[in-house]
């Protein structure tokens, strides 16, 4: 959890912005684009890719490169309008705030000299003579190569035939994926992970959405989804079982008197977990607006460090991908995570009759060092009761 002073610092990080801008514009006609301040807890990043090339015209504050950090992707912007003269850094380099990335000329016109169209056309015209000779050489090599595999097969008939290396691709792992991998493994190595399950009849909640979805959109300007109800149910359960909202710190237990819910969002670059803060004071509409805003930023890669820092409890909805059941892994340094899954029509017994009902499996993975089975089961039971009968939230029962 980021304290108030840290939040203020991140929102008012102008000293770093001023430093990076003045550092980049001390050379008269030539200015240098540098890596900006990347956040209080981020010290370096990887130059992922350039969005422009030498000779391109750029405007002031236009992004020319992207820096990939452990948490977010940050743009390197041009300090002035001009033409990119050259790049100083290369893709794949590890950079820190203040690292020079590109040199930009404020007065130069866009240059096309680097394109060299005449050289490209001449290269295209000269190849025709060699192709007539190359087929002769290529025709011989396959015959030689075809004999060797047969000899090797005769020598060792039991030797497994592996796919050729030409059919494999090796790429460097993105920093975000490395961060995810390390955190997941740290979670497994640190926590005494245990998962308990329950199932929820979604009939009443789905009827509630159907009955009030139009009025909800008309009044609040946002759709009523399932996540807001599960967040509200989780808040109620965390208030009933505060140990689930706590965390171990050395030889101490820290109880948090606030509830910041992290919502797992899958993106093309990996899983990110933005935080909805102070959910205990939010209504359904506030939660839906918060989720929609964070999900949109996550998809666009626009989440800030502050929006992903902290969090006391996580909800992951694998049901959007069709997952029927799973065992989610705790998001450190939290102590528990709730896993939602797909809604499936299943036969259940209701008042002695077998009926088809929309059912969802719930999974709660918790740190058994801190949370006993009793608290975990009661926590999940509370979520089940609230989701199956949302009126409990109004009556606080």
mmCIF file of C-alpha atoms in Angstrom:
data_model
loop_
_atom_site.group_PDB
_atom_site.id
_atom_site.type_symbol
_atom_site.label_atom_id
_atom_site.label_comp_id
_atom_site.label_asym_id
_atom_site.label_seq_id
_atom_site.Cartn_x
_atom_site.Cartn_y
_atom_site.Cartn_z
ATOM 1 C CA UNK A 1 0.000 0.000 0.000
ATOM 2 C CA UNK A 2 1.380 3.371 -0.968
ATOM 3 C CA UNK A 3 1.010 5.981 1.784
ATOM 4 C CA UNK A 4 -0.508 9.397 1.238
ATOM 5 C CA UNK A 5 2.855 11.136 1.018
ATOM 6 C CA UNK A 6 4.038 8.682 -1.626
ATOM 7 C CA UNK A 7 0.864 9.144 -3.643
ATOM 8 C CA UNK A 8 1.364 12.894 -3.492
ATOM 9 C CA UNK A 9 4.947 12.441 -4.633
ATOM 10 C CA UNK A 10 3.967 10.324 -7.627
ATOM 11 C CA UNK A 11 1.244 12.705 -8.680
ATOM 12 C CA UNK A 12 3.554 15.687 -8.308
ATOM 13 C CA UNK A 13 6.702 14.275 -9.824
ATOM 14 C CA UNK A 14 7.416 17.509 -11.674
ATOM 15 C CA UNK A 15 10.995 17.839 -10.364
ATOM 16 C CA UNK A 16 11.894 14.701 -12.311
ATOM 17 C CA UNK A 17 10.034 15.863 -15.377
ATOM 18 C CA UNK A 18 11.745 19.239 -15.299
ATOM 19 C CA UNK A 19 15.111 17.557 -14.779
ATOM 20 C CA UNK A 20 14.654 15.247 -17.742
ATOM 21 C CA UNK A 21 13.418 18.052 -20.002
ATOM 22 C CA UNK A 22 16.220 20.508 -19.179
ATOM 23 C CA UNK A 23 18.814 17.755 -19.439
ATOM 24 C CA UNK A 24 17.527 16.963 -22.914
ATOM 25 C CA UNK A 25 17.683 20.454 -24.334
ATOM 26 C CA UNK A 26 21.058 21.970 -23.561
ATOM 27 C CA UNK A 27 22.683 21.698 -27.007
ATOM 28 C CA UNK A 28 21.090 24.558 -28.945
ATOM 29 C CA UNK A 29 19.702 23.226 -32.220
ATOM 30 C CA UNK A 30 20.189 19.611 -31.121
ATOM 31 C CA UNK A 31 18.169 18.203 -28.251
ATOM 32 C CA UNK A 32 18.365 14.791 -26.612
ATOM 33 C CA UNK A 33 15.406 12.619 -25.667
ATOM 34 C CA UNK A 34 16.064 10.863 -22.363
ATOM 35 C CA UNK A 35 14.394 8.176 -20.286
ATOM 36 C CA UNK A 36 11.897 9.844 -17.898
ATOM 37 C CA UNK A 37 11.289 9.139 -14.228
ATOM 38 C CA UNK A 38 9.715 5.687 -14.067
ATOM 39 C CA UNK A 39 8.272 5.536 -10.554
ATOM 40 C CA UNK A 40 9.435 5.412 -6.963
ATOM 41 C CA UNK A 41 10.079 1.639 -6.962
ATOM 42 C CA UNK A 42 11.375 1.297 -10.553
ATOM 43 C CA UNK A 43 15.109 1.827 -11.065
ATOM 44 C CA UNK A 44 15.627 0.591 -14.623
ATOM 45 C CA UNK A 45 13.920 -0.824 -17.667
ATOM 46 C CA UNK A 46 14.518 -2.371 -21.079
ATOM 47 C CA UNK A 47 14.340 -0.363 -24.294
ATOM 48 C CA UNK A 48 11.653 -2.486 -25.917
ATOM 49 C CA UNK A 49 11.227 -0.821 -29.320
ATOM 50 C CA UNK A 50 11.458 2.413 -31.276
ATOM 51 C CA UNK A 51 8.241 3.946 -32.574
ATOM 52 C CA UNK A 52 10.100 6.168 -35.041
ATOM 53 C CA UNK A 53 13.221 5.915 -37.203
ATOM 54 C CA UNK A 54 16.049 8.327 -38.041
ATOM 55 C CA UNK A 55 14.820 11.017 -40.419
ATOM 56 C CA UNK A 56 11.247 11.001 -39.127
ATOM 57 C CA UNK A 57 9.554 14.225 -38.121
ATOM 58 C CA UNK A 58 8.298 14.303 -34.497
ATOM 59 C CA UNK A 59 6.282 16.805 -32.510
ATOM 60 C CA UNK A 60 6.949 17.953 -28.953
ATOM 61 C CA UNK A 61 5.978 15.276 -26.404
ATOM 62 C CA UNK A 62 5.417 12.714 -29.160
ATOM 63 C CA UNK A 63 6.462 9.176 -28.165
ATOM 64 C CA UNK A 64 9.512 7.901 -30.024
ATOM 65 C CA UNK A 65 10.352 4.767 -27.987
ATOM 66 C CA UNK A 66 8.930 2.490 -25.304
ATOM 67 C CA UNK A 67 10.622 1.349 -22.099
ATOM 68 C CA UNK A 68 9.408 -1.925 -20.597
ATOM 69 C CA UNK A 69 9.716 -2.170 -16.813
ATOM 70 C CA UNK A 70 8.768 -4.866 -14.334
ATOM 71 C CA UNK A 71 5.316 -3.332 -13.962
ATOM 72 C CA UNK A 72 4.390 -0.923 -16.765
ATOM 73 C CA UNK A 73 5.429 0.265 -20.217
ATOM 74 C CA UNK A 74 6.662 3.878 -20.323
ATOM 75 C CA UNK A 75 7.018 6.141 -23.356
ATOM 76 C CA UNK A 76 10.135 8.159 -24.148
ATOM 77 C CA UNK A 77 8.920 11.430 -25.659
ATOM 78 C CA UNK A 78 10.624 14.031 -27.806
ATOM 79 C CA UNK A 79 11.338 17.207 -25.777
ATOM 80 C CA UNK A 80 10.962 19.431 -28.851
ATOM 81 C CA UNK A 81 9.496 19.328 -32.337
ATOM 82 C CA UNK A 82 12.071 18.392 -34.962
ATOM 83 C CA UNK A 83 13.656 15.553 -36.915
ATOM 84 C CA UNK A 84 15.278 12.505 -35.384
ATOM 85 C CA UNK A 85 18.956 12.668 -36.300
ATOM 86 C CA UNK A 86 20.104 9.418 -34.690
ATOM 87 C CA UNK A 87 19.453 6.948 -31.916
ATOM 88 C CA UNK A 88 22.011 6.712 -29.119
ATOM 89 C CA UNK A 89 20.659 3.608 -27.386
ATOM 90 C CA UNK A 90 19.661 0.308 -28.980
ATOM 91 C CA UNK A 91 16.667 -1.961 -28.592
ATOM 92 C CA UNK A 92 17.222 -4.416 -25.760
ATOM 93 C CA UNK A 93 19.482 -2.075 -23.762
ATOM 94 C CA UNK A 94 18.911 -1.710 -20.030
ATOM 95 C CA UNK A 95 18.295 1.976 -19.319
ATOM 96 C CA UNK A 96 17.781 4.145 -16.239
ATOM 97 C CA UNK A 97 16.096 7.539 -15.772
ATOM 98 C CA UNK A 98 18.190 10.154 -17.581
ATOM 99 C CA UNK A 99 19.703 7.743 -20.137
ATOM 100 C CA UNK A 100 20.016 9.412 -23.556
ATOM 101 C CA UNK A 101 17.963 7.644 -26.216
ATOM 102 C CA UNK A 102 17.903 9.879 -29.300
ATOM 103 C CA UNK A 103 19.256 13.128 -30.765
ATOM 104 C CA UNK A 104 16.716 15.429 -32.399
ATOM 105 C CA UNK A 105 17.414 18.413 -34.636
ATOM 106 C CA UNK A 106 14.948 21.249 -34.207
ATOM 107 C CA UNK A 107 15.722 22.928 -37.560
ATOM 108 C CA UNK A 108 16.488 20.022 -39.920
ATOM 109 C CA UNK A 109 13.980 18.961 -42.550
ATOM 110 C CA UNK A 110 12.870 15.328 -42.725
ATOM 111 C CA UNK A 111 15.649 13.388 -44.436
ATOM 112 C CA UNK A 112 15.117 10.572 -46.880
ATOM 113 C CA UNK A 113 18.800 9.931 -47.547
ATOM 114 C CA UNK A 114 18.836 6.904 -45.287
ATOM 115 C CA UNK A 115 16.251 5.216 -47.508
ATOM 116 C CA UNK A 116 18.654 4.973 -50.493
ATOM 117 C CA UNK A 117 16.056 3.942 -53.096
ATOM 118 C CA UNK A 118 18.636 3.820 -55.901
ATOM 119 C CA UNK A 119 20.676 1.283 -53.979
ATOM 120 C CA UNK A 120 17.611 -0.827 -53.349
ATOM 121 C CA UNK A 121 16.668 -0.861 -57.042
ATOM 122 C CA UNK A 122 20.232 -1.680 -58.103
ATOM 123 C CA UNK A 123 20.294 -4.579 -55.642
ATOM 124 C CA UNK A 124 17.024 -5.808 -57.046
ATOM 125 C CA UNK A 125 18.350 -5.653 -60.628
ATOM 126 C CA UNK A 126 21.713 -7.372 -60.005
ATOM 127 C CA UNK A 127 20.418 -10.607 -58.436
ATOM 128 C CA UNK A 128 18.942 -12.100 -61.696
ATOM 129 C CA UNK A 129 22.312 -13.551 -62.993
ATOM 130 C CA UNK A 130 23.213 -15.376 -59.728
ATOM 131 C CA UNK A 131 19.850 -17.167 -59.433
ATOM 132 C CA UNK A 132 20.666 -19.122 -62.593
ATOM 133 C CA UNK A 133 23.796 -20.537 -60.917
ATOM 134 C CA UNK A 134 22.422 -20.997 -57.379
ATOM 135 C CA UNK A 135 19.912 -23.721 -58.266
ATOM 136 C CA UNK A 136 22.787 -25.914 -59.493
ATOM 137 C CA UNK A 137 24.557 -25.633 -56.140
ATOM 138 C CA UNK A 138 21.359 -26.070 -54.157
ATOM 139 C CA UNK A 139 20.394 -29.111 -56.191
ATOM 140 C CA UNK A 140 23.569 -30.927 -55.117
ATOM 141 C CA UNK A 141 23.425 -30.151 -51.407
ATOM 142 C CA UNK A 142 20.075 -31.861 -50.734
ATOM 143 C CA UNK A 143 21.432 -35.111 -52.212
ATOM 144 C CA UNK A 144 24.384 -35.093 -49.823
ATOM 145 C CA UNK A 145 22.209 -34.235 -46.837
ATOM 146 C CA UNK A 146 19.671 -36.935 -47.679
ATOM 147 C CA UNK A 147 22.315 -39.671 -47.477
ATOM 148 C CA UNK A 148 23.600 -38.808 -43.980
ATOM 149 C CA UNK A 149 20.295 -39.193 -42.124
ATOM 150 C CA UNK A 150 19.860 -42.668 -43.650
ATOM 151 C CA UNK A 151 23.306 -43.706 -42.436
ATOM 152 C CA UNK A 152 22.582 -42.394 -38.955
ATOM 153 C CA UNK A 153 19.300 -44.291 -38.870
ATOM 154 C CA UNK A 154 21.093 -47.536 -39.724
ATOM 155 C CA UNK A 155 23.735 -46.895 -37.097
ATOM 156 C CA UNK A 156 21.278 -46.127 -34.272
ATOM 157 C CA UNK A 157 17.689 -47.136 -35.152
ATOM 158 C CA UNK A 158 16.454 -46.354 -31.612
ATOM 159 C CA UNK A 159 17.716 -42.735 -31.625
ATOM 160 C CA UNK A 160 14.773 -40.281 -31.329
ATOM 161 C CA UNK A 161 14.192 -37.995 -34.283
ATOM 162 C CA UNK A 162 14.082 -34.416 -32.959
ATOM 163 C CA UNK A 163 12.468 -31.538 -34.860
ATOM 164 C CA UNK A 164 14.987 -29.432 -36.787
ATOM 165 C CA UNK A 165 16.187 -26.283 -35.047
ATOM 166 C CA UNK A 166 14.975 -24.241 -38.015
ATOM 167 C CA UNK A 167 11.401 -24.841 -36.787
ATOM 168 C CA UNK A 168 12.090 -23.295 -33.380
ATOM 169 C CA UNK A 169 12.257 -19.643 -32.366
ATOM 170 C CA UNK A 170 14.159 -18.256 -29.393
ATOM 171 C CA UNK A 171 13.155 -14.805 -28.127
ATOM 172 C CA UNK A 172 14.096 -12.873 -25.017
ATOM 173 C CA UNK A 173 11.531 -12.950 -22.198
ATOM 174 C CA UNK A 174 9.830 -9.571 -21.605
ATOM 175 C CA UNK A 175 10.556 -7.936 -18.269
ATOM 176 C CA UNK A 176 6.889 -8.076 -17.269
ATOM 177 C CA UNK A 177 6.818 -11.838 -17.863
ATOM 178 C CA UNK A 178 10.027 -12.239 -15.849
ATOM 179 C CA UNK A 179 8.468 -10.256 -13.017
ATOM 180 C CA UNK A 180 5.308 -12.387 -13.105
ATOM 181 C CA UNK A 181 7.357 -15.596 -13.123
ATOM 182 C CA UNK A 182 9.490 -14.504 -10.160
ATOM 183 C CA UNK A 183 6.510 -13.348 -8.097
ATOM 184 C CA UNK A 184 4.544 -16.543 -8.704
ATOM 185 C CA UNK A 185 7.517 -18.700 -7.752
ATOM 186 C CA UNK A 186 8.200 -16.555 -4.679
ATOM 187 C CA UNK A 187 4.560 -17.050 -3.692
ATOM 188 C CA UNK A 188 4.883 -20.810 -3.914
ATOM 189 C CA UNK A 189 8.171 -20.816 -2.012
ATOM 190 C CA UNK A 190 7.017 -18.439 0.751
ATOM 191 C CA UNK A 191 3.385 -19.222 1.527
ATOM 192 C CA UNK A 192 1.808 -22.394 2.885
ATOM 193 C CA UNK A 193 -0.743 -22.441 0.076
ATOM 194 C CA UNK A 194 -4.051 -24.199 0.642
ATOM 195 C CA UNK A 195 -7.243 -23.933 -1.437
ATOM 196 C CA UNK A 196 -10.828 -24.456 -0.315
ATOM 197 C CA UNK A 197 -13.807 -24.646 -2.681
ATOM 198 C CA UNK A 198 -17.519 -23.944 -2.714
ATOM 199 C CA UNK A 199 -20.218 -23.464 -5.327
ATOM 200 C CA UNK A 200 -22.692 -20.640 -5.786
ATOM 201 C CA UNK A 201 -26.186 -20.629 -7.255
ATOM 202 C CA UNK A 202 -26.210 -17.530 -9.466
ATOM 203 C CA UNK A 203 -29.999 -17.510 -10.064
ATOM 204 C CA UNK A 204 -30.915 -14.571 -7.822
ATOM 205 C CA UNK A 205 -27.950 -12.404 -8.816
ATOM 206 C CA UNK A 206 -28.596 -12.931 -12.521
ATOM 207 C CA UNK A 207 -32.284 -12.092 -12.001
ATOM 208 C CA UNK A 208 -31.266 -8.934 -10.130
ATOM 209 C CA UNK A 209 -29.119 -7.861 -13.068
ATOM 210 C CA UNK A 210 -31.914 -8.578 -15.553
ATOM 211 C CA UNK A 211 -34.507 -6.653 -13.553
ATOM 212 C CA UNK A 212 -32.433 -3.508 -12.963
ATOM 213 C CA UNK A 213 -29.778 -3.387 -15.710
ATOM 214 C CA UNK A 214 -31.565 -0.712 -17.783
ATOM 215 C CA UNK A 215 -32.319 1.551 -14.814
ATOM 216 C CA UNK A 216 -28.770 1.075 -13.539
ATOM 217 C CA UNK A 217 -27.242 2.183 -16.846
ATOM 218 C CA UNK A 218 -29.660 5.101 -17.115
ATOM 219 C CA UNK A 219 -28.763 6.441 -13.673
ATOM 220 C CA UNK A 220 -25.061 5.607 -13.395
ATOM 221 C CA UNK A 221 -23.913 5.457 -17.013
ATOM 222 C CA UNK A 222 -22.257 2.064 -16.560
ATOM 223 C CA UNK A 223 -23.446 -1.534 -16.888
ATOM 224 C CA UNK A 224 -24.136 -3.658 -13.826
ATOM 225 C CA UNK A 225 -21.711 -6.585 -13.978
ATOM 226 C CA UNK A 226 -20.943 -9.576 -11.791
ATOM 227 C CA UNK A 227 -17.640 -8.219 -10.503
ATOM 228 C CA UNK A 228 -19.185 -5.418 -8.458
ATOM 229 C CA UNK A 229 -21.357 -7.884 -6.555
ATOM 230 C CA UNK A 230 -18.404 -10.172 -5.878
ATOM 231 C CA UNK A 231 -16.303 -7.218 -4.724
ATOM 232 C CA UNK A 232 -19.092 -6.168 -2.350
ATOM 233 C CA UNK A 233 -19.410 -9.766 -1.133
ATOM 234 C CA UNK A 234 -15.638 -9.955 -0.604
ATOM 235 C CA UNK A 235 -15.704 -6.695 1.389
ATOM 236 C CA UNK A 236 -18.436 -8.118 3.631
ATOM 237 C CA UNK A 237 -16.496 -11.366 4.084
ATOM 238 C CA UNK A 238 -13.242 -9.520 4.839
ATOM 239 C CA UNK A 239 -15.003 -7.440 7.472
ATOM 240 C CA UNK A 240 -16.373 -10.632 9.045
ATOM 241 C CA UNK A 241 -12.990 -12.390 8.873
ATOM 242 C CA UNK A 242 -10.349 -9.615 9.207
ATOM 243 C CA UNK A 243 -7.516 -12.164 9.414
ATOM 244 C CA UNK A 244 -7.963 -12.792 5.662
ATOM 245 C CA UNK A 245 -7.217 -9.094 5.075
ATOM 246 C CA UNK A 246 -4.095 -9.241 7.271
ATOM 247 C CA UNK A 247 -0.511 -10.128 6.351
ATOM 248 C CA UNK A 248 2.553 -11.580 8.059
ATOM 249 C CA UNK A 249 5.498 -9.190 8.435
ATOM 250 C CA UNK A 250 8.447 -10.906 10.099
ATOM 251 C CA UNK A 251 7.278 -11.939 13.552
ATOM 252 C CA UNK A 252 4.255 -9.613 13.439
ATOM 253 C CA UNK A 253 0.773 -9.691 11.945
ATOM 254 C CA UNK A 254 -0.398 -6.482 10.267
ATOM 255 C CA UNK A 255 -4.172 -5.959 10.307
ATOM 256 C CA UNK A 256 -5.359 -3.554 7.629
ATOM 257 C CA UNK A 257 -8.410 -1.453 8.552
ATOM 258 C CA UNK A 258 -9.006 -0.642 4.910
ATOM 259 C CA UNK A 259 -9.873 -2.902 1.981
ATOM 260 C CA UNK A 260 -8.083 -2.366 -1.334
ATOM 261 C CA UNK A 261 -9.188 -5.038 -3.806
ATOM 262 C CA UNK A 262 -6.831 -6.042 -6.611
ATOM 263 C CA UNK A 263 -8.547 -7.235 -9.798
ATOM 264 C CA UNK A 264 -6.530 -9.533 -12.067
ATOM 265 C CA UNK A 265 -6.667 -8.435 -15.719
ATOM 266 C CA UNK A 266 -5.167 -10.446 -18.561
ATOM 267 C CA UNK A 267 -3.424 -8.444 -21.297
ATOM 268 C CA UNK A 268 -1.424 -9.319 -24.399
ATOM 269 C CA UNK A 269 1.789 -8.691 -22.445
ATOM 270 C CA UNK A 270 0.811 -10.663 -19.350
ATOM 271 C CA UNK A 271 -1.274 -10.542 -16.201
ATOM 272 C CA UNK A 272 -1.559 -7.204 -14.399
ATOM 273 C CA UNK A 273 -3.346 -6.568 -11.104
ATOM 274 C CA UNK A 274 -4.602 -2.972 -10.722
ATOM 275 C CA UNK A 275 -6.086 -1.940 -7.383
ATOM 276 C CA UNK A 276 -9.509 -0.516 -6.497
ATOM 277 C CA UNK A 277 -8.894 1.431 -3.314
ATOM 278 C CA UNK A 278 -11.124 1.877 -0.260
ATOM 279 C CA UNK A 279 -13.815 -0.461 -1.592
ATOM 280 C CA UNK A 280 -15.472 -0.607 1.840
ATOM 281 C CA UNK A 281 -16.902 2.869 1.126
ATOM 282 C CA UNK A 282 -17.992 2.215 -2.470
ATOM 283 C CA UNK A 283 -21.384 1.306 -3.909
ATOM 284 C CA UNK A 284 -22.015 -0.944 -6.909
ATOM 285 C CA UNK A 285 -21.740 1.918 -9.429
ATOM 286 C CA UNK A 286 -18.450 3.199 -7.991
ATOM 287 C CA UNK A 287 -16.937 -0.269 -8.200
ATOM 288 C CA UNK A 288 -18.116 -0.854 -11.779
ATOM 289 C CA UNK A 289 -16.696 2.508 -12.885
ATOM 290 C CA UNK A 290 -13.394 1.754 -11.177
ATOM 291 C CA UNK A 291 -13.123 -1.681 -12.777
ATOM 292 C CA UNK A 292 -13.974 -0.381 -16.252
ATOM 293 C CA UNK A 293 -11.439 2.442 -15.999
ATOM 294 C CA UNK A 294 -8.619 0.175 -14.821
ATOM 295 C CA UNK A 295 -9.437 -2.556 -17.348
ATOM 296 C CA UNK A 296 -9.322 -0.032 -20.202
ATOM 297 C CA UNK A 297 -5.970 1.315 -19.040
ATOM 298 C CA UNK A 298 -4.611 -2.218 -18.678
ATOM 299 C CA UNK A 299 -5.608 -3.088 -22.241
ATOM 300 C CA UNK A 300 -3.993 0.107 -23.550
ATOM 301 C CA UNK A 301 -0.857 -0.389 -21.426
ATOM 302 C CA UNK A 302 -1.503 2.924 -19.666
ATOM 303 C CA UNK A 303 -1.548 1.770 -16.023
ATOM 304 C CA UNK A 304 0.672 3.737 -13.660
ATOM 305 C CA UNK A 305 2.822 2.317 -10.870
ATOM 306 C CA UNK A 306 0.499 3.849 -8.280
ATOM 307 C CA UNK A 307 -2.538 2.095 -9.774
ATOM 308 C CA UNK A 308 -0.915 -1.318 -9.296
ATOM 309 C CA UNK A 309 0.801 -0.793 -5.942
ATOM 310 C CA UNK A 310 -0.631 -2.156 -2.715
ATOM 311 C CA UNK A 311 -3.836 -4.143 -2.505
ATOM 312 C CA UNK A 312 -4.994 -6.262 0.439
ATOM 313 C CA UNK A 313 -7.015 -8.945 -1.385
ATOM 314 C CA UNK A 314 -7.231 -10.158 -4.996
ATOM 315 C CA UNK A 315 -10.123 -11.407 -7.139
ATOM 316 C CA UNK A 316 -9.333 -13.338 -10.325
ATOM 317 C CA UNK A 317 -12.107 -14.234 -12.777
ATOM 318 C CA UNK A 318 -10.950 -17.148 -14.899
ATOM 319 C CA UNK A 319 -14.550 -17.666 -15.948
ATOM 320 C CA UNK A 320 -14.207 -15.053 -18.682
ATOM 321 C CA UNK A 321 -11.934 -17.549 -20.470
ATOM 322 C CA UNK A 322 -14.184 -20.534 -19.753
ATOM 323 C CA UNK A 323 -12.314 -21.951 -16.756
ATOM 324 C CA UNK A 324 -14.516 -24.355 -14.782
ATOM 325 C CA UNK A 325 -12.282 -24.687 -11.712
ATOM 326 C CA UNK A 326 -8.735 -23.743 -10.706
ATOM 327 C CA UNK A 327 -6.427 -23.108 -7.757
ATOM 328 C CA UNK A 328 -5.274 -19.461 -7.969
ATOM 329 C CA UNK A 329 -1.904 -18.415 -6.546
ATOM 330 C CA UNK A 330 -1.655 -15.665 -3.919
ATOM 331 C CA UNK A 331 -0.477 -12.244 -5.072
ATOM 332 C CA UNK A 332 2.344 -11.300 -2.613
ATOM 333 C CA UNK A 333 2.345 -9.733 -0.087
ATOM 334 C CA UNK A 334 -1.363 -10.498 0.321
ATOM 335 C CA UNK A 335 -2.638 -13.531 2.227
ATOM 336 C CA UNK A 336 -5.521 -14.782 0.073
ATOM 337 C CA UNK A 337 -7.036 -14.709 -3.412
ATOM 338 C CA UNK A 338 -10.558 -15.492 -4.628
ATOM 339 C CA UNK A 339 -10.974 -17.365 -7.907
ATOM 340 C CA UNK A 340 -14.223 -16.985 -9.873
ATOM 341 C CA UNK A 341 -15.095 -19.406 -12.667
ATOM 342 C CA UNK A 342 -17.541 -19.923 -15.513
ATOM 343 C CA UNK A 343 -21.288 -20.156 -14.954
ATOM 344 C CA UNK A 344 -22.630 -23.545 -16.053
ATOM 345 C CA UNK A 345 -26.121 -24.992 -15.939
ATOM 346 C CA UNK A 346 -25.964 -27.987 -13.583
ATOM 347 C CA UNK A 347 -28.593 -30.162 -11.912
ATOM 348 C CA UNK A 348 -28.996 -29.292 -8.227
ATOM 349 C CA UNK A 349 -31.449 -30.302 -5.542
ATOM 350 C CA UNK A 350 -33.782 -27.448 -4.498
ATOM 351 C CA UNK A 351 -36.478 -28.190 -1.904
ATOM 352 C CA UNK A 352 -36.331 -31.872 -2.767
ATOM 353 C CA UNK A 353 -36.579 -31.331 -6.539
ATOM 354 C CA UNK A 354 -33.823 -31.652 -9.127
ATOM 355 C CA UNK A 355 -33.567 -28.414 -11.088
ATOM 356 C CA UNK A 356 -31.130 -26.967 -13.631
ATOM 357 C CA UNK A 357 -29.485 -23.909 -12.096
ATOM 358 C CA UNK A 358 -26.652 -21.555 -13.205
ATOM 359 C CA UNK A 359 -23.817 -22.602 -10.913
ATOM 360 C CA UNK A 360 -20.306 -21.237 -10.362
ATOM 361 C CA UNK A 361 -17.404 -22.830 -8.514
ATOM 362 C CA UNK A 362 -15.486 -20.545 -6.143
ATOM 363 C CA UNK A 363 -11.928 -21.146 -4.954
ATOM 364 C CA UNK A 364 -10.129 -19.418 -2.101
ATOM 365 C CA UNK A 365 -6.375 -19.921 -1.886
ATOM 366 C CA UNK A 366 -4.983 -18.699 1.428
ATOM 367 C CA UNK A 367 -1.770 -18.622 3.454
ATOM 368 C CA UNK A 368 -2.253 -21.421 5.971
ATOM 369 C CA UNK A 369 0.528 -19.972 8.151
ATOM 370 C CA UNK A 370 -1.821 -17.114 9.028
ATOM 371 C CA UNK A 371 -5.347 -18.278 8.197
ATOM 372 C CA UNK A 372 -6.860 -21.425 9.657
ATOM 373 C CA UNK A 373 -9.276 -23.618 7.761
ATOM 374 C CA UNK A 374 -12.204 -22.416 9.866
ATOM 375 C CA UNK A 375 -11.706 -18.760 8.905
ATOM 376 C CA UNK A 376 -11.175 -19.664 5.240
ATOM 377 C CA UNK A 377 -14.329 -21.774 5.035
ATOM 378 C CA UNK A 378 -16.434 -19.164 6.850
ATOM 379 C CA UNK A 379 -15.032 -16.470 4.550
ATOM 380 C CA UNK A 380 -16.018 -18.379 1.415
ATOM 381 C CA UNK A 381 -19.370 -19.292 2.926
ATOM 382 C CA UNK A 382 -20.101 -15.602 3.515
ATOM 383 C CA UNK A 383 -19.416 -14.812 -0.147
ATOM 384 C CA UNK A 384 -21.715 -17.674 -1.182
ATOM 385 C CA UNK A 385 -24.539 -16.417 1.085
ATOM 386 C CA UNK A 386 -24.303 -12.827 -0.157
ATOM 387 C CA UNK A 387 -24.131 -13.737 -3.852
ATOM 388 C CA UNK A 388 -27.037 -16.153 -3.586
ATOM 389 C CA UNK A 389 -29.114 -13.578 -1.698
ATOM 390 C CA UNK A 390 -27.865 -9.994 -2.343
ATOM 391 C CA UNK A 391 -30.542 -8.646 0.042
ATOM 392 C CA UNK A 392 -28.174 -9.631 2.865
ATOM 393 C CA UNK A 393 -26.006 -6.645 1.929
ATOM 394 C CA UNK A 394 -28.892 -4.253 2.529
ATOM 395 C CA UNK A 395 -29.802 -5.786 5.874
ATOM 396 C CA UNK A 396 -26.214 -6.489 6.933
ATOM 397 C CA UNK A 397 -27.030 -10.067 7.919
#
